[in-house]
Amino acid sequence: MRTAQLTIDPAFAIGPADRRLFGSFVEHMGRCVYGGVYEPGHPTADPLGLRGDVLGLARELGVTVVRYPGGNFVSGYRWEDGVGPAGDRPRRLDLAWKTIETNAFGLDEFMTWAAAAGVEPMMAVNLGTRGVQEACDLLEYANHPGGTRLSDLRRKHGAEQPYGVRLWCLGNELDGPWQVGHKTADEYGRLAAETARAMKLVDPSISLVACGSSNREMPTFASWEATVLEHTYEHVDYISAHTYYDPSDGDRASILASAVDMDNFITDVVATADHVAAKQRHRRRLKISFDEWNVWYQSRLQADLDRRGWVEAPALIEDGFTAVDAVVVGDLLITLLRHADRVGVACQAQLANVIAPIRTRTGGPAWRQSIFHPFALTARYARGTVLRTEPVSPTYETKRYGDVPVLDTVAVHDGESGELAVFAVNRGSADLPVDLDLRGLPGLSAVAHTTLAAGDDPTATNTEAEPDRVTPRELPAPTVDGGRCSVRLPAVSWNLLRFAPAPAQRPGAAGA
Ligand code: AHR
């Protein structure tokens, strides 16, 4: 068995671990809204219908930003259908998910939910079937203080203060032929640029996300980004990226290496954005908004859609995630952190029921899926400066990505508390010994080794009957001796190693 090596030094700083990397996504899709975050009459619901158990789990998950209201849904959505007296809201056909949308939940309910959850709202505007005017109207309703028709309408609906939404997506996945209002890169780029310009006139404090490709396999990938940014670069702050990794074919070695693909995807989008910056002589560099990412058993979607006619809030892609999927999600978070210098926002898709860390039964309980755990622990402990770790690792062969490292890691150092969190994934099917060199951070002791190991029971999932079958467990913390320590990472595992300085050596302590 070969030993891997890791060197952690504060000199190898990548950038601050932006809290916006721990975002999520609430789309009007399946039971994410209806029966997920919102269910009037549920035993835990408040008078507005917000489910208290789901709110509690969203807080525990540590979500910081939530994108709303779609996704594919937004490309046919009329935002004004979802505001005002409940009895006046129209029932509509949602073409994206072949669903009846009741509009019982809309912008004002979402903003109330976001405030209760303590998250930053991130709104998407419809650039599929709509355009500049409707986007500006929505922004005026949300962010203008008052004294205009739409801002006063918001006040009439009970929100005296503007919502102050800072993050806005200019549409969703408009490169995809499945998208209602699908466009060419030039068509979308022009519309996005004009919408961005007008929206920044309404509220110059906002940040805007232009749509990148729906995924890296799109035939137009990279040329889409280049063309869109040629039109929009000066008006936007982020270019989006979306990716889902599908374990349906049972190729475990490949799915465990998904983060290798995400890593290359980020590098490609950064290169494309920087190419446009160079060509147009911009000094300002764009960041990526990775506003949809997750594991998704995509082969199941069509069956869900074929199974029914027009109904309200059907169960759609309610994937039960395995222990292996949790390791993959933990590794995708490691990748996002490692690119903290160029990824400024990231949203796991979605929050409740639809490929989600939180599952519910309508009228029943809510529970944590396996993927909940690496997310919650990363959001909690990845505070401070992200450090490059450059692991030296054995490799293994995969069908999808060729030869890949067994070990993937990132470290985050909190300069204020002196604490260090090391996130590590062992993708291999055997335990992996790792030697850590921490001499660059003298005086640290290990305080915990938390692991979520999938090796023993890779297909285990959490269910309503067994909600805690897949959970992290504690292993003995390793001993640091002379700035070095050795750990053993269980087969197919996600790990969090926490280190802290002795009290006398904490930053600011006398004599430290
Ligand atoms: O998250 C599910 C769907 O996946 C979103 O609506 C869409 O943007 C993506 O293709």
Tab-separated table of C-alpha atoms and ligand atoms in Angstrom, residues 25 27 29 67 70-73 97 172-173 178-179 214 242 244 292 296 317 349-350 354-355, ligand 1:
chain	number	residue	atom	x	y	z
A	25	PHE	CA	-31.215	26.285	-5.170
A	27	GLU	CA	-36.791	25.829	-8.098
A	29	MET	CA	-39.914	21.903	-9.785
A	67	ARG	CA	-31.036	30.744	-6.100
A	70	GLY	CA	-35.353	28.296	-11.540
A	71	GLY	CA	-33.770	26.602	-13.457
A	72	ASN	CA	-35.698	25.666	-16.557
A	73	PHE	CA	-38.868	26.875	-14.822
A	97	TRP	CA	-41.634	20.375	-16.065
A	172	ASN	CA	-31.027	30.013	-17.317
A	173	GLU	CA	-29.326	27.499	-19.656
A	178	TRP	CA	-34.797	21.893	-24.121
A	179	GLN	CA	-35.042	25.430	-22.768
A	214	SER	CA	-25.603	23.982	-19.493
A	242	HIS	CA	-23.667	23.880	-14.358
A	244	TYR	CA	-24.376	17.029	-12.734
A	292	GLU	CA	-26.021	24.265	-10.351
A	296	TRP	CA	-28.014	13.286	-10.314
A	317	ILE	CA	-36.176	13.204	-9.516
A	349	ALA	CA	-29.064	21.843	-6.862
A	350	GLN	CA	-31.535	21.609	-5.269
A	354	VAL	CA	-35.468	17.381	-6.053
A	355	ILE	CA	-31.926	15.849	-6.133
B	1	AHR	O1	-31.890	21.369	-11.342
B	1	AHR	C1	-32.686	20.748	-12.312
B	1	AHR	C2	-32.560	21.376	-13.690
B	1	AHR	O2	-31.297	21.102	-14.215
B	1	AHR	C3	-32.672	22.878	-13.763
B	1	AHR	O3	-33.965	23.332	-13.865
B	1	AHR	C4	-31.932	23.194	-15.026
B	1	AHR	O4	-31.377	24.487	-15.017
B	1	AHR	C5	-30.902	22.100	-15.136
B	1	AHR	O5	-30.832	21.554	-16.401
